[in-house]
CSV table of C-alpha atoms and ligand atoms in Angstrom, one decimal:
chain,number,residue,atom,x,y,z
A,648,MET,CA,127.9,97.7,166.9
A,649,LYS,CA,125.2,99.8,165.3
A,650,PHE,CA,123.4,102.6,167.0
A,651,LEU,CA,121.5,105.6,165.8
A,652,LEU,CA,123.2,109.0,166.1
A,653,PRO,CA,121.1,112.0,167.0
A,654,PRO,CA,121.9,114.8,164.5
A,655,ILE,CA,123.9,116.9,166.9
A,656,ALA,CA,125.8,113.9,168.3
A,657,ALA,CA,126.4,112.6,164.8
A,658,THR,CA,128.0,115.9,163.9
A,659,LEU,CA,130.2,115.7,166.9
A,660,PHE,CA,131.1,112.1,166.2
A,661,LEU,CA,132.2,113.0,162.7
A,662,ALA,CA,134.0,116.1,163.9
A,663,CYS,CA,136.3,114.1,166.2
A,664,THR,CA,137.0,111.4,163.7
A,665,VAL,CA,137.9,113.3,160.5
A,666,GLY,CA,141.3,114.4,161.7
A,667,ALA,CA,143.3,116.6,164.0
A,668,SER,CA,142.4,119.8,162.2
A,669,THR,CA,138.7,119.4,163.1
A,670,VAL,CA,137.8,119.5,166.7
A,671,THR,CA,134.7,119.9,168.8
A,672,LYS,CA,134.2,121.2,172.3
A,673,PRO,CA,131.8,119.1,174.3
A,674,ASN,CA,131.1,120.1,177.9
A,675,LEU,CA,132.8,117.8,180.5
A,676,VAL,CA,131.4,116.8,183.8
A,677,ILE,CA,133.6,114.7,186.1
A,678,ILE,CA,131.8,113.3,189.1
A,679,LEU,CA,134.4,112.0,191.6
A,680,THR,CA,133.4,110.2,194.8
A,681,ASP,CA,135.7,109.6,197.8
A,682,ASP,CA,136.6,106.1,199.1
A,683,GLN,CA,133.7,104.4,197.3
A,684,GLY,CA,134.2,100.7,196.8
A,685,TYR,CA,134.5,99.0,193.5
A,686,ALA,CA,131.4,96.8,194.4
A,687,ASP,CA,129.3,99.7,195.6
A,688,VAL,CA,127.6,100.7,192.4
A,689,GLY,CA,124.8,98.8,190.6
A,690,PHE,CA,126.8,98.4,187.4
A,691,ASN,CA,129.4,96.5,189.4
A,692,GLY,CA,126.9,94.2,191.0
A,693,CYS,CA,125.9,96.1,194.2
A,694,THR,CA,122.5,94.8,195.5
A,695,ASP,CA,122.0,96.5,198.8
A,696,ILE,CA,122.5,100.2,197.7
A,697,PRO,CA,120.4,101.1,194.6
A,698,THR,CA,122.4,103.5,192.3
A,699,PRO,CA,120.1,104.0,189.4
A,700,HIS,CA,121.4,107.4,188.4
A,701,ILE,CA,125.1,106.4,188.5
A,702,ASP,CA,124.2,103.2,186.6
A,703,SER,CA,122.5,105.3,183.9
A,704,ILE,CA,125.9,106.7,183.0
A,705,ALA,CA,127.1,103.2,182.3
A,706,ASP,CA,123.8,102.4,180.5
A,707,LEU,CA,123.9,105.5,178.3
A,708,GLY,CA,127.7,105.1,177.7
A,709,GLY,CA,130.3,102.7,178.9
A,710,ARG,CA,131.4,100.9,182.0
A,711,PHE,CA,135.1,100.3,182.6
A,712,SER,CA,135.6,96.9,184.3
A,713,ASN,CA,139.3,97.6,184.6
A,714,GLY,CA,139.2,101.3,185.5
A,715,TYR,CA,142.0,102.5,187.7
A,716,VAL,CA,143.3,105.5,189.6
A,717,THR,CA,147.0,106.3,190.0
A,718,HIS,CA,147.2,106.0,193.8
A,719,PRO,CA,145.2,104.3,196.6
A,720,VAL,CA,144.7,107.5,198.6
A,721,CYS,CA,143.0,110.8,197.9
A,722,GLY,CA,145.6,113.5,197.3
A,723,PRO,CA,148.0,111.9,194.9
A,724,SER,CA,145.1,110.3,193.0
A,725,ARG,CA,143.5,113.7,192.5
A,726,ALA,CA,146.7,115.4,191.4
A,727,ALA,CA,147.0,112.9,188.6
A,728,LEU,CA,143.4,113.1,187.6
A,729,LEU,CA,143.7,116.8,187.3
A,730,THR,CA,147.0,117.0,185.4
A,731,GLY,CA,146.7,113.8,183.2
A,732,ARG,CA,150.2,112.9,184.4
A,733,TYR,CA,151.4,110.4,187.0
A,734,GLN,CA,151.6,112.6,190.1
A,735,GLY,CA,155.1,111.3,190.9
A,736,ARG,CA,156.4,113.1,187.9
A,737,PHE,CA,156.0,116.3,190.0
A,738,GLY,CA,156.5,114.7,193.4
A,739,PHE,CA,152.9,114.7,194.6
A,740,ASN,CA,153.6,111.4,196.3
A,741,THR,CA,151.5,111.6,199.5
A,742,ASN,CA,148.5,113.4,200.9
A,743,PRO,CA,149.7,117.0,201.4
A,744,SER,CA,150.0,118.8,204.7
A,745,VAL,CA,147.3,121.2,205.7
A,746,ASP,CA,149.4,124.4,205.6
A,747,PRO,CA,147.9,127.6,204.3
A,748,ASP,CA,151.2,129.4,204.8
A,749,ASN,CA,153.3,127.1,202.6
A,750,PRO,CA,153.2,128.0,198.9
A,751,ASP,CA,154.8,124.8,197.9
A,752,VAL,CA,151.9,122.6,199.0
A,753,GLY,CA,149.9,121.8,195.9
A,754,ILE,CA,150.4,121.0,192.2
A,755,PRO,CA,153.6,122.8,191.2
A,756,HIS,CA,152.8,125.8,189.0
A,757,ASP,CA,154.8,124.5,186.0
A,758,GLN,CA,152.3,121.6,185.8
A,759,LYS,CA,149.0,122.5,184.2
A,760,ASN,CA,145.7,121.1,185.5
A,761,ILE,CA,142.6,120.4,183.4
A,762,ALA,CA,141.1,123.8,184.0
A,763,GLU,CA,144.3,125.5,183.0
A,764,VAL,CA,144.5,123.4,179.9
A,765,LEU,CA,140.8,123.9,178.9
A,766,SER,CA,140.8,127.6,179.6
A,767,LYS,CA,143.2,128.0,176.6
A,768,VAL,CA,140.5,126.6,174.4
A,769,GLY,CA,137.7,128.7,175.8
A,770,TYR,CA,136.2,126.6,178.6
A,771,THR,CA,134.7,127.9,181.8
A,772,SER,CA,135.6,125.6,184.7
A,773,ALA,CA,134.4,124.9,188.2
A,774,VAL,CA,135.5,122.7,191.1
A,775,ILE,CA,132.7,121.9,193.5
A,776,GLY,CA,133.5,119.9,196.6
A,777,LYS,CA,136.8,118.6,197.8
A,778,TRP,CA,139.9,120.4,196.5
A,779,HIS,CA,142.8,118.9,198.5
A,780,MET,CA,145.4,120.5,196.2
A,781,GLY,CA,146.8,122.9,198.7
A,782,SER,CA,145.3,125.6,201.0
A,783,HIS,CA,147.8,128.4,200.3
A,784,PRO,CA,146.1,131.3,198.3
A,785,ASP,CA,148.5,130.6,195.4
A,786,HIS,CA,146.9,127.1,195.1
A,787,HIS,CA,143.3,128.1,195.6
A,788,PRO,CA,141.2,126.9,192.6
A,789,LEU,CA,140.7,130.4,191.4
A,790,SER,CA,144.5,130.8,191.3
A,791,ARG,CA,144.7,127.5,189.3
A,792,GLY,CA,142.6,128.1,186.3
A,793,PHE,CA,139.1,127.5,187.7
A,794,ASP,CA,136.5,130.2,187.4
A,795,TYR,CA,134.3,129.0,190.2
A,796,PHE,CA,134.8,127.2,193.5
A,797,PHE,CA,132.3,125.9,196.1
A,798,GLY,CA,133.6,123.5,198.7
A,799,PHE,CA,136.5,123.1,201.0
A,800,LEU,CA,140.3,123.1,200.5
A,801,THR,CA,141.3,120.2,202.7
A,802,GLY,CA,141.1,116.4,202.4
A,803,GLY,CA,137.8,115.8,204.1
A,804,HIS,CA,134.8,117.4,205.8
A,805,ARG,CA,131.9,117.0,208.1
A,806,TYR,CA,128.5,116.8,206.4
A,807,LEU,CA,126.1,118.3,208.9
A,808,PRO,CA,125.8,122.1,208.7
A,809,GLY,CA,125.5,122.5,212.5
A,810,GLU,CA,129.1,121.1,212.8
A,811,LEU,CA,130.7,123.6,210.5
A,812,THR,CA,131.7,125.9,213.3
A,813,LEU,CA,135.2,127.3,212.4
A,814,ASN,CA,135.3,130.3,210.2
A,815,ASP,CA,138.6,129.3,208.5
A,816,LEU,CA,141.8,127.3,208.9
A,817,SER,CA,143.3,129.9,211.2
A,818,GLU,CA,140.9,128.8,214.0
A,819,VAL,CA,142.0,125.1,213.8
A,820,LYS,CA,143.6,124.1,217.1
A,821,GLN,CA,144.2,120.4,216.5
A,822,ASP,CA,144.3,117.7,213.8
A,823,TRP,CA,141.2,117.1,211.9
A,824,GLU,CA,139.4,120.2,213.0
A,825,TRP,CA,139.8,121.4,209.5
A,826,TYR,CA,136.8,119.1,208.8
A,827,LYS,CA,134.7,121.7,210.6
A,828,THR,CA,135.5,124.9,208.6
A,829,ARG,CA,132.7,126.8,207.0
A,830,ILE,CA,132.3,126.2,203.3
A,831,MET,CA,134.0,128.4,200.7
A,832,GLU,CA,132.4,130.0,197.7
A,833,ASN,CA,135.2,131.3,195.6
A,834,ARG,CA,137.4,133.0,198.2
A,835,GLU,CA,134.7,133.8,200.7
A,836,ARG,CA,133.3,131.8,203.6
A,837,VAL,CA,129.5,131.0,203.4
A,838,ASP,CA,127.0,129.2,205.5
A,839,ILE,CA,125.0,126.2,204.2
A,840,ASP,CA,121.8,124.9,205.7
A,841,ASP,CA,121.7,121.5,204.0
A,842,TYR,CA,123.5,118.2,204.2
A,843,LEU,CA,126.8,118.9,202.5
A,844,THR,CA,126.3,116.3,199.7
A,845,ASP,CA,123.0,118.0,198.8
A,846,ALA,CA,124.6,121.5,199.0
A,847,LEU,CA,127.3,120.4,196.6
A,848,THR,CA,124.7,119.0,194.2
A,849,ASP,CA,122.8,122.3,194.4
A,850,ALA,CA,126.0,124.2,193.6
A,851,GLY,CA,126.8,121.9,190.6
A,852,VAL,CA,123.3,122.4,189.2
A,853,ARG,CA,123.5,126.2,189.7
A,854,PHE,CA,126.9,126.2,187.9
A,855,ILE,CA,125.5,124.2,184.9
A,856,ARG,CA,122.5,126.5,184.6
A,857,ARG,CA,124.7,129.6,184.6
A,858,ALA,CA,127.2,128.1,182.2
A,859,ALA,CA,124.4,127.1,179.8
A,860,GLN,CA,123.6,130.8,179.4
A,861,SER,CA,127.0,131.4,177.8
A,862,ASP,CA,128.3,130.3,174.4
A,863,LYS,CA,131.4,128.9,176.1
A,864,PRO,CA,131.8,125.2,176.8
A,865,PHE,CA,132.2,124.3,180.4
A,866,MET,CA,134.0,121.8,182.6
A,867,LEU,CA,132.5,120.8,186.0
A,868,TYR,CA,134.7,118.8,188.4
A,869,LEU,CA,132.1,117.7,191.0
A,870,ALA,CA,134.2,116.2,193.7
A,871,TYR,CA,131.9,114.8,196.4
A,872,ASN,CA,133.6,113.9,199.7
A,873,ALA,CA,131.0,111.3,200.2
A,874,PRO,CA,131.3,108.5,201.2
A,875,HIS,CA,134.6,109.3,203.0
A,876,THR,CA,134.4,109.3,206.8
A,877,PRO,CA,133.0,110.7,209.0
A,878,LEU,CA,130.0,108.5,208.4
A,879,GLN,CA,127.1,111.0,208.6
A,880,ALA,CA,123.8,111.0,206.8
A,881,THR,CA,120.4,112.6,207.2
A,882,GLU,CA,117.1,110.9,207.9
A,883,LYS,CA,116.0,111.4,204.3
A,884,TYR,CA,118.6,109.0,203.1
A,885,LEU,CA,118.9,106.8,206.2
A,886,SER,CA,115.2,105.9,206.0
A,887,ARG,CA,115.9,104.1,202.7
A,888,PHE,CA,118.0,101.5,204.4
A,889,ARG,CA,116.2,100.4,207.5
A,890,ASP,CA,116.8,96.8,206.4
A,891,ILE,CA,120.6,97.0,206.5
A,892,ARG,CA,121.5,95.8,210.0
A,893,ASP,CA,125.1,96.9,210.2
A,894,GLU,CA,125.0,100.5,211.3
A,895,ASN,CA,128.1,101.7,209.5
A,896,ARG,CA,127.0,100.0,206.3
A,897,ARG,CA,123.5,101.6,206.7
A,898,ILE,CA,125.0,105.1,207.0
A,899,TYR,CA,127.5,104.4,204.2
A,900,ALA,CA,124.5,103.3,202.0
A,901,ALA,CA,122.7,106.5,202.8
A,902,MET,CA,125.7,108.6,201.9
A,903,VAL,CA,126.1,106.8,198.5
A,904,SER,CA,122.4,107.2,197.9
A,905,ALA,CA,122.6,110.9,198.5
A,906,VAL,CA,125.4,111.0,195.8
A,907,ASP,CA,123.2,109.0,193.5
A,908,ASP,CA,120.4,111.4,193.9
A,909,GLY,CA,122.9,114.2,193.1
A,910,VAL,CA,124.1,112.5,190.0
A,911,GLY,CA,120.4,112.2,188.9
A,912,ARG,CA,119.9,115.9,189.4
A,913,VAL,CA,123.0,116.8,187.4
A,914,LEU,CA,121.9,114.5,184.5
A,915,GLU,CA,118.4,115.8,184.7
A,916,THR,CA,119.7,119.4,184.5
A,917,LEU,CA,121.8,118.6,181.4
A,918,ARG,CA,118.8,116.9,179.8
A,919,ASP,CA,116.5,119.9,180.7
A,920,LEU,CA,118.9,122.3,179.1
A,921,GLY,CA,119.3,120.2,176.0
A,922,LEU,CA,123.0,119.7,176.8
A,923,GLU,CA,123.0,115.9,177.3
A,924,ASP,CA,124.3,115.0,173.8
A,925,ASN,CA,127.0,117.6,173.9
A,926,THR,CA,128.4,116.7,177.3
A,927,ILE,CA,130.8,114.0,178.3
A,928,VAL,CA,129.9,112.8,181.8
A,929,ALA,CA,132.4,110.6,183.7
A,930,PHE,CA,131.9,109.0,187.1
A,931,LEU,CA,134.6,107.4,189.3
A,932,SER,CA,136.0,107.1,192.8
A,933,ASP,CA,139.3,108.6,193.8
A,934,ASN,CA,140.6,105.3,195.3
A,935,GLY,CA,139.2,101.9,196.4
A,936,GLY,CA,136.8,101.5,199.3
A,937,ALA,CA,138.3,102.2,202.7
A,938,ARG,CA,138.5,99.8,205.7
A,939,ASN,CA,136.8,102.4,207.9
A,940,ASN,CA,133.7,103.3,205.9
A,941,ALA,CA,132.0,99.9,205.5
A,942,SER,CA,132.6,99.9,201.7
A,943,ARG,CA,133.1,96.8,199.6
A,944,ASN,CA,135.6,96.1,196.9
A,945,THR,CA,134.6,92.5,196.1
A,946,PRO,CA,135.8,90.5,194.3
A,947,LEU,CA,139.0,92.6,194.5
A,948,ARG,CA,141.6,92.1,197.2
A,949,GLY,CA,142.4,94.9,199.7
A,950,PHE,CA,141.2,98.4,200.5
A,951,LYS,CA,142.2,102.0,200.3
A,952,SER,CA,146.0,102.4,200.7
A,953,ASP,CA,146.7,98.9,199.4
A,954,PHE,CA,148.4,98.3,196.1
A,955,PHE,CA,146.2,95.3,195.5
A,956,ASP,CA,143.4,96.1,193.1
A,957,GLY,CA,141.0,96.8,196.0
A,958,GLY,CA,142.9,100.0,196.5
A,959,LEU,CA,143.4,101.0,192.9
A,960,ARG,CA,140.5,99.7,190.8
A,961,VAL,CA,137.4,101.8,191.1
A,962,PRO,CA,133.8,102.1,189.9
A,963,PHE,CA,134.3,104.0,186.6
A,964,ALA,CA,131.8,104.9,183.8
A,965,MET,CA,131.6,107.5,181.1
A,966,MET,CA,128.8,108.6,178.7
A,967,TRP,CA,128.8,110.7,175.6
A,968,PRO,CA,125.5,110.0,173.9
A,969,GLY,CA,125.8,109.3,170.2
A,970,VAL,CA,129.6,108.8,170.4
A,971,ILE,CA,130.2,106.2,173.1
A,972,PRO,CA,128.0,103.2,172.2
A,973,PRO,CA,125.3,102.8,174.9
A,974,GLY,CA,125.7,99.8,177.3
A,975,LEU,CA,129.4,99.3,176.3
A,976,GLN,CA,131.5,97.2,178.7
A,977,TYR,CA,135.1,98.1,178.1
A,978,ASP,CA,137.5,95.6,179.7
A,979,LYS,CA,141.0,96.9,178.7
A,980,PRO,CA,142.7,98.8,181.5
A,981,VAL,CA,142.0,102.5,181.6
A,982,ILE,CA,143.0,105.1,184.3
A,983,SER,CA,141.9,108.4,185.6
A,984,LEU,CA,144.7,110.0,183.7
A,985,ASP,CA,142.7,109.4,180.6
A,986,LEU,CA,140.0,112.0,181.5
A,987,LEU,CA,142.3,114.9,180.6
A,988,GLY,CA,143.8,112.7,177.8
A,989,THR,CA,140.3,112.4,176.3
A,990,ILE,CA,139.1,116.0,176.6
A,991,ALA,CA,142.5,117.2,175.3
A,992,GLY,CA,142.3,114.8,172.4
A,993,VAL,CA,138.7,115.8,171.6
A,994,THR,CA,139.2,119.5,171.8
A,995,GLY,CA,142.7,119.7,170.4
A,996,ALA,CA,143.8,121.6,173.6
A,997,GLY,CA,147.5,122.2,173.5
A,998,ILE,CA,149.7,120.3,175.9
A,999,ASP,CA,153.2,121.3,177.0
A,1000,PRO,CA,155.5,119.1,174.9
A,1001,GLU,CA,158.0,119.0,177.8
A,1002,ARG,CA,155.4,117.7,180.1
A,1003,PRO,CA,153.4,115.2,178.0
A,1004,LEU,CA,150.3,113.6,179.3
A,1005,ASP,CA,150.3,110.0,180.5
A,1006,GLY,CA,146.6,109.9,179.8
A,1007,VAL,CA,145.2,109.1,176.3
A,1008,ASN,CA,142.1,109.9,174.4
A,1009,LEU,CA,139.8,107.0,175.0
A,1010,ILE,CA,137.1,107.9,172.5
A,1011,PRO,CA,138.6,106.1,169.5
A,1012,TYR,CA,139.0,102.9,171.6
A,1013,LEU,CA,135.4,103.1,172.8
A,1014,THR,CA,134.0,103.7,169.4
A,1015,GLY,CA,136.0,100.8,168.0
A,1016,GLU,CA,137.8,103.2,165.6
A,1017,GLN,CA,141.1,102.1,167.2
A,1018,ASP,CA,142.1,98.6,168.2
A,1019,GLY,CA,144.5,97.5,170.9
A,1020,ALA,CA,144.9,98.7,174.4
A,1021,PRO,CA,145.1,102.4,175.4
A,1022,HIS,CA,148.1,101.7,177.6
A,1023,GLN,CA,151.0,99.3,177.2
A,1024,ALA,CA,151.3,99.2,181.0
A,1025,LEU,CA,150.1,101.0,184.1
A,1026,TYR,CA,152.4,101.9,187.0
A,1027,TRP,CA,152.0,102.8,190.7
A,1028,ARG,CA,154.4,103.8,193.5
A,1029,ALA,CA,154.1,105.0,197.1
A,1030,PRO,CA,156.9,107.0,198.7
A,1031,GLY,CA,160.2,105.4,199.6
A,1032,PRO,CA,160.8,101.7,199.2
A,1033,ASN,CA,157.5,100.6,200.4
A,1034,GLN,CA,154.9,99.9,197.8
A,1035,MET,CA,154.9,99.4,194.0
A,1036,ALA,CA,152.7,97.8,191.3
A,1037,THR,CA,152.6,97.5,187.6
A,1038,ARG,CA,150.1,95.9,185.2
A,1039,LYS,CA,150.8,94.9,181.7
A,1040,GLY,CA,148.0,93.0,179.9
A,1041,GLU,CA,146.6,90.7,182.5
A,1042,LEU,CA,149.8,90.3,184.5
A,1043,LYS,CA,150.3,92.4,187.6
A,1044,LEU,CA,153.5,92.6,189.7
A,1045,VAL,CA,152.9,94.1,193.2
A,1046,ALA,CA,154.8,94.6,196.4
A,1047,ASN,CA,152.1,95.8,198.7
A,1048,ARG,CA,154.5,96.5,201.5
A,1049,ASP,CA,158.3,96.2,202.0
A,1050,ARG,CA,159.3,96.3,198.4
A,1051,LEU,CA,163.0,96.3,199.2
A,1052,LYS,CA,162.5,93.0,201.2
A,1053,ASP,CA,161.6,91.4,197.9
A,1054,THR,CA,158.0,90.8,198.8
A,1055,TYR,CA,156.9,90.8,195.1
A,1056,GLN,CA,153.8,88.9,194.1
A,1057,LEU,CA,152.8,88.2,190.5
A,1058,PHE,CA,149.2,87.7,189.5
A,1059,ASP,CA,147.2,86.9,186.3
A,1060,LEU,CA,144.2,89.2,186.8
A,1061,GLY,CA,142.4,87.6,183.9
A,1062,GLU,CA,142.2,84.3,185.8
A,1063,ASP,CA,142.7,85.5,189.3
A,1064,ILE,CA,140.9,88.9,189.8
A,1065,ALA,CA,141.2,88.5,193.6
A,1066,GLU,CA,145.0,88.3,193.5
A,1067,GLN,CA,145.2,85.0,195.4
A,1068,ASN,CA,147.6,82.8,193.4
A,1069,ASP,CA,151.1,84.1,193.3
A,1070,LEU,CA,152.8,83.0,190.1
A,1071,GLN,CA,156.3,83.7,191.1
A,1072,PRO,CA,159.0,82.5,191.6
A,1073,GLU,CA,157.9,80.1,188.8
A,1074,ARG,CA,157.5,83.1,186.4
A,1075,GLN,CA,160.8,84.9,187.1
A,1076,ASP,CA,160.9,85.9,183.4
A,1077,ALA,CA,157.7,87.8,183.7
A,1078,LYS,CA,158.7,89.3,187.1
A,1079,THR,CA,162.0,90.6,185.6
A,1080,GLU,CA,160.3,92.1,182.6
A,1081,LEU,CA,157.7,93.9,184.6
A,1082,LEU,CA,160.1,95.1,187.3
A,1083,GLU,CA,162.6,96.5,184.7
A,1084,ALA,CA,159.8,98.5,183.0
A,1085,TRP,CA,158.6,99.7,186.4
A,1086,GLU,CA,162.2,100.7,187.4
A,1087,ALA,CA,162.5,102.7,184.2
A,1088,TRP,CA,159.3,104.6,184.9
A,1089,ASN,CA,160.2,105.0,188.6
A,1090,SER,CA,163.5,106.6,187.6
A,1091,GLU,CA,161.6,109.5,186.0
A,1092,LEU,CA,159.8,110.4,189.2
A,1093,LYS,CA,160.6,113.4,191.5
A,1094,PRO,CA,161.0,113.9,195.2
A,1095,GLN,CA,158.2,115.5,197.0
A,1096,PRO,CA,158.5,119.3,197.3
A,1097,PHE,CA,156.1,119.7,200.3
A,1098,PRO,CA,155.5,118.0,203.7
A,1099,ALA,CA,153.1,115.1,203.9
A,1100,LEU,CA,149.8,115.2,205.9
A,1101,GLY,CA,150.8,115.1,209.5
A,1102,ASP,CA,154.5,116.0,209.0
A,1103,VAL,CA,154.1,119.6,210.1
A,1104,TRP,CA,151.9,121.6,212.3
A,1105,TRP,CA,151.4,125.2,211.4
A,1106,ARG,CA,149.9,127.0,214.3
B,2254,CA,CA1,139.8,109.0,198.8
């Protein structure tokens, strides 16, 4: 594939291909949505919710048709994205408890997250939006390598500023009231007067503008909680979808549309500042669409919390103008772990040899410099004996529930993307091979060092 390289991008392209001794430091913007369905972006065929700005990432770069996350619910998926390691390696196996008094709730301190890794090579980093990696002060983003935080510590939040009535977590009296806390800027509580999705976009744009004034490269982790429940949107966005008759789908569409506007403003800011060619922008959802937010994962089977691909395969695109060929469709399996793998590979950031990344640098695969698949196999596990999955090539072995009751199913995703035609017991050889590889991986995982969401109450 031939394409013209702008001068700056051409330099970057050469810099990252001439060997390990020559590195470059592009900015990195990771835009993560929450519970957005595989089918709910234009580049995956969505027709009732226009997403032109999200689609432009795929147009200017690549779309991953087989882009995965490591877990079908929020917390574990994010722990892996942030560390580049399967979260089970450090026991982050479930959504964590909301417990600001427990210093064990979060990513263990011996595991380095993307901000901690990039700070060693001179990056300024921000997390804007949903943190969900612990609410104890020791796990606050500013205690974990980030230079700026604007958002909330817990796993979800209300969107309308009038509903943010609690000053902080100490005022929570019952489950889910943590969705009503005031927003945090760094370690302070602040008031917002906009729809939360818009306020997060504003904060992201402000951060980019500030960072652009410095010589240091930056990393922005823009973690929208939209379109996670509660389904809430403002008239500005709802008015775009009068023709959607299902009320939940209409609100969901408005929430996705607000994110799309936000993505557009982020991309426009990068363009205005002359940073577009020197910035990698990735877009993905933290897990598949949920049953309770009117999302769609078609043609995939299942939803959030399932180990079918509807829970695990997400809308996923990445651009780096002049390096990733525009309009690329990349079909080999990739996973959220590869975001840290990619930026570490590009920058030469050091990785603890005792805690190697599971993610890989995708750039050589996307440019065609390297053949083959980035991963020999991908693996998933939920706590206890309940759920497992592994994919090698097109074959996927999955026990969506009751693994110990031998409920395995084997699918060929190349011919059966909807996971309808169970190939075993006829393919016992393949089942045995995949299960043995999964058991070896599973034996390396650790027990969870903190209580799961709902396990404790801390008042
Ligand atoms: Ca989620």
